[in-house]
mmCIF file with all atom_site columns, C-alpha atoms in Angstrom:
data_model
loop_
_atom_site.group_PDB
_atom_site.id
_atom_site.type_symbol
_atom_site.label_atom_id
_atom_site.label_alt_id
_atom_site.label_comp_id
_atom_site.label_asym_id
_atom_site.label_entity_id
_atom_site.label_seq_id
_atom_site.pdbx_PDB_ins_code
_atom_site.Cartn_x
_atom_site.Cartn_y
_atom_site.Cartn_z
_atom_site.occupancy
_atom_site.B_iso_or_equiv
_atom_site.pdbx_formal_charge
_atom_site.auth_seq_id
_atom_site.auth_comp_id
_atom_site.auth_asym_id
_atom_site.auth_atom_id
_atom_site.pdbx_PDB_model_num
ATOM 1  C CA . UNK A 1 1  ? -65.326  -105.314 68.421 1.00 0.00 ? 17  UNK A CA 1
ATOM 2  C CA . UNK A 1 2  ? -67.735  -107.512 66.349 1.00 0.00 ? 18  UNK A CA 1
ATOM 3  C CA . UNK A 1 3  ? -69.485  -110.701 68.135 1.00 0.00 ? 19  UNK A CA 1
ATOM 4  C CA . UNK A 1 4  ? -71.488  -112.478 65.845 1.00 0.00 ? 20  UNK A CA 1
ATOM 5  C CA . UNK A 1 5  ? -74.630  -114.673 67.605 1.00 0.00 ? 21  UNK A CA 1
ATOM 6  C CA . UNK A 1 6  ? -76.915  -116.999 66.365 1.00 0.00 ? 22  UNK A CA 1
ATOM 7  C CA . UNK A 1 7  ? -80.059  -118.614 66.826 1.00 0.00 ? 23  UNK A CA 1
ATOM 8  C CA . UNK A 1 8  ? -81.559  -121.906 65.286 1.00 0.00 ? 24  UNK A CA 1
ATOM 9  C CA . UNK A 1 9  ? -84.190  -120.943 63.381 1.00 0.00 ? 25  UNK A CA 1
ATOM 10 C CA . UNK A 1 10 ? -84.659  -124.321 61.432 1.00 0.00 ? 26  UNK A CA 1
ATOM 11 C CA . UNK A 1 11 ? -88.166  -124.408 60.371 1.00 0.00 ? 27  UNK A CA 1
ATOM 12 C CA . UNK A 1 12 ? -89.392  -121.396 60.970 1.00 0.00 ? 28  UNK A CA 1
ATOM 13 C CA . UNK A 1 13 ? -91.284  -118.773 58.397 1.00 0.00 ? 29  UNK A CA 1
ATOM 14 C CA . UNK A 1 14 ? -90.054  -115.533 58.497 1.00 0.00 ? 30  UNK A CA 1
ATOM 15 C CA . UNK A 1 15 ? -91.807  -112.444 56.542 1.00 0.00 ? 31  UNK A CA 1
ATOM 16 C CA . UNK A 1 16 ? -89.350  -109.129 55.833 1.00 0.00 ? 32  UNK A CA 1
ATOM 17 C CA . UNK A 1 17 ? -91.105  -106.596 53.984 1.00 0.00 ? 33  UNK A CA 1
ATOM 18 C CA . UNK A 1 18 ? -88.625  -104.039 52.563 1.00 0.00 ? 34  UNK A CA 1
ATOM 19 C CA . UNK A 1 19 ? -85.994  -106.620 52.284 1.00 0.00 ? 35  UNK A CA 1
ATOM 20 C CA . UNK A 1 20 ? -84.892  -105.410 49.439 1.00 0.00 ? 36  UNK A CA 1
ATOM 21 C CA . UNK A 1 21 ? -82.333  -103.458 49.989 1.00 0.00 ? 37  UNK A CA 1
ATOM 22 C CA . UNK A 1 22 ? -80.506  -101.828 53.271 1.00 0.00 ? 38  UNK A CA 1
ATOM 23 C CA . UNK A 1 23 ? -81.696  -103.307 56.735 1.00 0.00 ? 39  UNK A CA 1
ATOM 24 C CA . UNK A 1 24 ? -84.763  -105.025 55.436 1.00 0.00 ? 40  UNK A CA 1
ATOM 25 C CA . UNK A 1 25 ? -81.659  -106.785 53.348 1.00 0.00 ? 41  UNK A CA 1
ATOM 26 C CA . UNK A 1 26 ? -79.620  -107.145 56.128 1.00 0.00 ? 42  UNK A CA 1
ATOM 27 C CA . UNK A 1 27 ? -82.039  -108.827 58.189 1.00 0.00 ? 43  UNK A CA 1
ATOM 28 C CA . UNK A 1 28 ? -82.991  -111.207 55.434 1.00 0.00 ? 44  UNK A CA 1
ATOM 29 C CA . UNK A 1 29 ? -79.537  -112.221 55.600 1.00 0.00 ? 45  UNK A CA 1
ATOM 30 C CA . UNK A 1 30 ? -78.976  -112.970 59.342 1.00 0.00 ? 46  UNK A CA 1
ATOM 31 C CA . UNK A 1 31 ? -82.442  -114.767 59.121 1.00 0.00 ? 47  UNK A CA 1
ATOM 32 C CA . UNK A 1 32 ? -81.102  -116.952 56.055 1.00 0.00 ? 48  UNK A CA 1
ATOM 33 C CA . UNK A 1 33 ? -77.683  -117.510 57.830 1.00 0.00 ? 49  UNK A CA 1
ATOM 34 C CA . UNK A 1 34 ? -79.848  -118.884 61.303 1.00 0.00 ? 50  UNK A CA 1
ATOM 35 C CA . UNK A 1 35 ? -81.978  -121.331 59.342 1.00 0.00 ? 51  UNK A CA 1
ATOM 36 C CA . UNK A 1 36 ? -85.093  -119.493 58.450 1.00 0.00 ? 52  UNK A CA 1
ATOM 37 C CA . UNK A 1 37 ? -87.073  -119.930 55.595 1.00 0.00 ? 53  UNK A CA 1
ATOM 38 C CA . UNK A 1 38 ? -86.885  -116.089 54.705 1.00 0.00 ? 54  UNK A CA 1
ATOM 39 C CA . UNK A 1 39 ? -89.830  -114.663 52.314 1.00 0.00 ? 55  UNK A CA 1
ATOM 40 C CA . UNK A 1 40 ? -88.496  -111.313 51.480 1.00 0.00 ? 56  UNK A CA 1
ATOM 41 C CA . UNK A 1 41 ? -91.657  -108.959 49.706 1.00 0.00 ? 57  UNK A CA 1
ATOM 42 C CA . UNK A 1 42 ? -90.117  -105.138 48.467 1.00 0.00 ? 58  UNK A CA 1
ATOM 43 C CA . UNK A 1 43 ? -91.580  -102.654 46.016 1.00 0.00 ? 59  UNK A CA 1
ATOM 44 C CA . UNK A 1 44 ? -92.793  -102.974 43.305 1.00 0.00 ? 60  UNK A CA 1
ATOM 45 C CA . UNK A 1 45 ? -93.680  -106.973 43.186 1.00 0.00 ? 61  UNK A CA 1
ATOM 46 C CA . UNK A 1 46 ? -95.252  -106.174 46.707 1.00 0.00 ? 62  UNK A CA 1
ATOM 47 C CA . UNK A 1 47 ? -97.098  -103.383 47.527 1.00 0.00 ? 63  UNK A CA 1
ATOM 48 C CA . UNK A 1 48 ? -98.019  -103.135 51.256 1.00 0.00 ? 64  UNK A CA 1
ATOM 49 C CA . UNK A 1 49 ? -100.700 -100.586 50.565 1.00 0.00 ? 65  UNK A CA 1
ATOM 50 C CA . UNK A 1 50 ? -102.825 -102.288 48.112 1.00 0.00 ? 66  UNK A CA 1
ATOM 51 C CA . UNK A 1 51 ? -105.017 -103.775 50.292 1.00 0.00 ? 67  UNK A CA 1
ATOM 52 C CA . UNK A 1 52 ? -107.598 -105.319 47.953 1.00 0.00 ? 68  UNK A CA 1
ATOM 53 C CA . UNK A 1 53 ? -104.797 -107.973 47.069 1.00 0.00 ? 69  UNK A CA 1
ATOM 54 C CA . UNK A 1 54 ? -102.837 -107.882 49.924 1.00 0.00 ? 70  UNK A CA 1
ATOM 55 C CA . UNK A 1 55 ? -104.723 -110.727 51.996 1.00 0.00 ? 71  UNK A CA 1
ATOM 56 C CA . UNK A 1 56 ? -104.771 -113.132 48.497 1.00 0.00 ? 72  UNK A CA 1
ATOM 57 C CA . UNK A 1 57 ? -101.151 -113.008 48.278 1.00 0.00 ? 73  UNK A CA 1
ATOM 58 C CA . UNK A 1 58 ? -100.704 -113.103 52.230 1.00 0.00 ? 74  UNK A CA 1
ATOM 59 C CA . UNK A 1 59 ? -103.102 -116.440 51.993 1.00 0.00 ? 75  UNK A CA 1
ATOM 60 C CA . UNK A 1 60 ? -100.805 -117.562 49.239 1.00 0.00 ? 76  UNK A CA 1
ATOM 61 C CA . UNK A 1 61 ? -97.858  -117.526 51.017 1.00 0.00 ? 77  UNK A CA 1
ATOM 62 C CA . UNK A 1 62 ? -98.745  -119.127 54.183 1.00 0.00 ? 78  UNK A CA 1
ATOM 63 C CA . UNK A 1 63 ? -100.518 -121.856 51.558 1.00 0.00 ? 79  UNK A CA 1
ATOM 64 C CA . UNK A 1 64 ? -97.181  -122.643 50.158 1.00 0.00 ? 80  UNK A CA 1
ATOM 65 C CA . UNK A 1 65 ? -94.767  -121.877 52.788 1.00 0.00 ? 81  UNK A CA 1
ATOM 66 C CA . UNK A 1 66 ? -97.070  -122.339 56.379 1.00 0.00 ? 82  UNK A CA 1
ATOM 67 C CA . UNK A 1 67 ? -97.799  -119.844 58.720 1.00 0.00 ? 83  UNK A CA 1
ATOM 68 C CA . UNK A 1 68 ? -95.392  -117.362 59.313 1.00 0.00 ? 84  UNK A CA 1
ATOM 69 C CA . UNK A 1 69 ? -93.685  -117.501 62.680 1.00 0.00 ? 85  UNK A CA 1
ATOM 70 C CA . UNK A 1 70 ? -91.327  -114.472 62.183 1.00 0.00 ? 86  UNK A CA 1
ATOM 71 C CA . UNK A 1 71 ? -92.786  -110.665 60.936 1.00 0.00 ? 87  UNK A CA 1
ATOM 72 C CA . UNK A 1 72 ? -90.210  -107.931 60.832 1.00 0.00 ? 88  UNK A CA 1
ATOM 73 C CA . UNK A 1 73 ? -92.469  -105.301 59.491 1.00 0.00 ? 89  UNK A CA 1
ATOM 74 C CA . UNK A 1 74 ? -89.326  -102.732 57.878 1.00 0.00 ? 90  UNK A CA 1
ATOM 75 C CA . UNK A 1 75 ? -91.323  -101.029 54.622 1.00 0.00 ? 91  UNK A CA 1
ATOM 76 C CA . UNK A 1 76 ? -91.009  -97.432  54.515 1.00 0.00 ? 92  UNK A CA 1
ATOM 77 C CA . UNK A 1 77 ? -91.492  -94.411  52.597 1.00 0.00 ? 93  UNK A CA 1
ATOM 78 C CA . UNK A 1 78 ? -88.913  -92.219  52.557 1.00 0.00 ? 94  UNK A CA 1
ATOM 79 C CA . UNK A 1 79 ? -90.516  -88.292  51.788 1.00 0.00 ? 95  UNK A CA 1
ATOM 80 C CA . UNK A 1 80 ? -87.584  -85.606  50.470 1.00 0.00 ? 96  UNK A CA 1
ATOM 81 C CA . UNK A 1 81 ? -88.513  -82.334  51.036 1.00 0.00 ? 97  UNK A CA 1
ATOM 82 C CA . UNK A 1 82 ? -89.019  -79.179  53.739 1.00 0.00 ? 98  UNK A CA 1
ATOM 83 C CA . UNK A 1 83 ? -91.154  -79.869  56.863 1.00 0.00 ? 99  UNK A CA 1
ATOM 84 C CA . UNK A 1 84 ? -92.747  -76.329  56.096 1.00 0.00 ? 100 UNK A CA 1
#
């Protein structure tokens, strides 16, 4: 059984990192469908752990877009290998 809700999110910022794929994607998508304007940031044009640029390009966004009402924080790093 599949119910599909949604919420108005006219006007609103939202910020997905890893929304480039899989549920970063997915959520991008819902976000789009409800009325936000979605800023989706994914490796390799955005890279969360470069913090010497990270606040210029965080201050360019909100200068073009406004202030972001909606985070979903989703980056990850996904590490193949034995845990011993």
């Amino acid at each position: 059984m599949s119910q599909t809700s949604t919420i108005n999110l006219t006007g609103r910022v939202a910020l997905v990192t890893g929304a480039g794929r899989g549920i970063g994607a997915a959520i991008a998508r819902v976000l789009t469908r409800d009325g936000a304007d979605v800023i989706g940031i994914d490796l390799p044009d955005f890279d969360l752990s470069d913090t010497a640029t990270l606040e210029d390009r965080l201050a360019a966004i909100v200068a073009d877009k406004g202030p972001i009402d909606i985070l979903v924080n989703n980056a990850g790093v996904t590490v193949l290998g034995s845990v011993l």
